[in-house]
């Protein structure tokens, strides 16, 4: 401590300093915790019921996206959204709302497991230690959370209900006629009574054995196990959902290669809800960019299914351009298509083009080699626009159903088994990918959509395909059907009707969305409440056996492999606990105790975050998922929120098609089954930006400690060596992290809160600058001095009426801050508070009425200092529930405003006029102004443009 600082502190012992801020903040945090200040009562008499007067207020449910308790702790970028929701929640408490705001922990997942593998520490031990650290850091920020409602997804009493929800989904099916999920028992009754016939190719229900019935029901269940192509990451030792694979075909976590493999895995039939997931987006108050991402991911398209005869089989394709059927000159199947093996001839047909064979002696050899090549690519890679198209002829020909011409059947990796039917009809003249493939393999092309440019109708002369939805159909007529001369829409209708009349196709809707892969070969996740009998039939555990707790294992590691070795299969950690896996159980089905094998996969880390908003409502309910009255109160539909949901949900945009889509699906299933009244989990979504920081790297490209970098003449140096600087993420590995503890220690938590909110619009990323924090520190010091004498510590406000200027400054600030807080424009709210504070600093004696309202204005943003000043101003009750000040309209509007009068765009006069002046009166006053009369010099007036009350523009004749 310098002599100067010591002298200043001696002269002003009650100055607002970091030390005083620390004392104030710790005291009020203890007070809030002791008195349950932020406890929001539920309606009714339940455990969390409380003050009925408080519960009778309008409700506001404010949520942050679930944090993961990282071992690295928080840096200053992490609390950005938490501070914003806290300020928003505090503002609404002050405007007469019952506000539910709390925070739990999404504690299952890969990082804790990887740490356990590296250190031998049990994932629960490291995760709980991380939560303790994170809770302390968050508490220091003064976040107003209802601590009674906090939990972690790893708590058995929490994941008991995650398992229960899984069983609801497993024991449900989607009734397309009713357009909702229904219990699987109702489907069984329909089969038993004959009300519903079993599908074609399946024996009647009464003739099916137990295995057959289980397999049939598996075709309907919303949660089902199947042998299907999956994304297998040998380096991680687990399979991944499509959404967890990057555009480069690598794992989102760890950046390992991902391959296609066929494994038996659990899936969620999210595709059953594709239409509703699309339609209900319209009712949500979400950023349009997020809605667009979900719409694109779901990918609804209308078209037709068409069956192409192929020997004794038929290849079914889905196309959105059935109007171009006459232009289909070849077909392509996905390499994994189940028909491929059955259509392969022993030898190449006579006259097979050499380029079609890939240089292989037989179709079987060619297909086998190509499949191995395709398996090394992810779906994303396969869909990417590749310069060189690859594929191989199967040796088989199909029949075009309209032209009756033979078309060769290829396999190629740009066709996916998971989209449509896994087969396409290729119309190379009118599809760019098909065009490139046809050129590479010297396949014929036929123009069936008349080009609108000068290229003519011979595709062999074209540089690319001609794609149009408005042109005329040509070259599409024979004895079967004629489409010539029709526009695209009419041609689609005619050919679809023709296909349906002959039973070889039908109009349909298809979706890009795939079912959600729900299995992980990990340890640290929720166990499935599923057991298998000796015949391999899956059975759900009865509710009385929940939770099925995660057992201890000696080795937490899934078996991992060479990241590039695609010929490997998962081995799960749970499978090594023999006593847990093989058990004798009585499932209460009347069959007594039997031997079962438990499911040894675990649920993905998304499971616990699919429904946590519901548990916040009723966190200790051991009898049901959530009390219906409580759920309706906090989340039920109401005016402006037709599908219900959380009032405000703040988090990163990176979860657009992961967490958000999954949570919407779970909510809709629970809604259909009558467990909740809200069909959507989150009504309003807000994506906060990111706090960035400069990353400094040496000549080797290695990050160096940002705090030790020196700037000299516009260049940057670390230990004498020049380094590069680039704005990027903040993080421990980049050596540029600044912790909230550091800033709180130097300036106080309220200063940190204000700085993060003042940096810029909340939804925009912004760079961190520690040197700029002092600006908000000074704001609080000035506020403190406006109320407290730094020498004596006494309150200095006076019981006097404010002057006219101060009243106008005060009420303008109140009006502006109220609007800004409601709209989450925290940066501009702080600017208005700063402007008012600076005005009051110049007032000789601060009126109590002004000081108190200034404290109330800043209370949502800087709660500790506000609570302290509110108490020192003589109030016994907490500022948390004080009424937010109301603006007097008479003082919000200026008595006069300045109107600019222009002639030919140049300012000739300025008038002081009433803000409510009419256009006619303003025009008359402007034209009578001597300076304007002189400037016109007797010239006529062609036009006068009036924008009352601030502008008159005169255009001379």
GROMACS .gro file of N, CA, C and O in nm, residues 83 237 308 364 570 743 943:
model
   28
   83UNK      N    1  -2.540  -1.316  -1.448
   83UNK     CA    2  -2.560  -1.181  -1.396
   83UNK      C    3  -2.681  -1.117  -1.465
   83UNK      O    4  -2.762  -1.049  -1.401
  237UNK      N    5  -1.429  -4.444  -2.765
  237UNK     CA    6  -1.487  -4.568  -2.717
  237UNK      C    7  -1.637  -4.561  -2.701
  237UNK      O    8  -1.695  -4.634  -2.620
  308UNK      N    9  -3.929  -4.836  -5.807
  308UNK     CA   10  -3.866  -4.875  -5.931
  308UNK      C   11  -3.851  -5.029  -5.930
  308UNK      O   12  -3.778  -5.082  -5.846
  364UNK      N   13  -1.940  -5.793  -5.657
  364UNK     CA   14  -1.926  -5.815  -5.513
  364UNK      C   15  -1.797  -5.752  -5.462
  364UNK      O   16  -1.794  -5.689  -5.354
  570UNK      N   17  -1.774  -5.134  -2.928
  570UNK     CA   18  -1.772  -5.081  -2.791
  570UNK      C   19  -1.765  -5.190  -2.684
  570UNK      O   20  -1.815  -5.300  -2.702
  743UNK      N   21  -1.127  -1.004  -0.988
  743UNK     CA   22  -1.190  -0.873  -1.006
  743UNK      C   23  -1.266  -0.833  -0.881
  743UNK      O   24  -1.261  -0.717  -0.838
  943UNK      N   25  -4.186   2.326  -5.159
  943UNK     CA   26  -4.231   2.221  -5.068
  943UNK      C   27  -4.174   2.247  -4.930
  943UNK      O   28  -4.062   2.296  -4.917
   0.00000   0.00000   0.00000
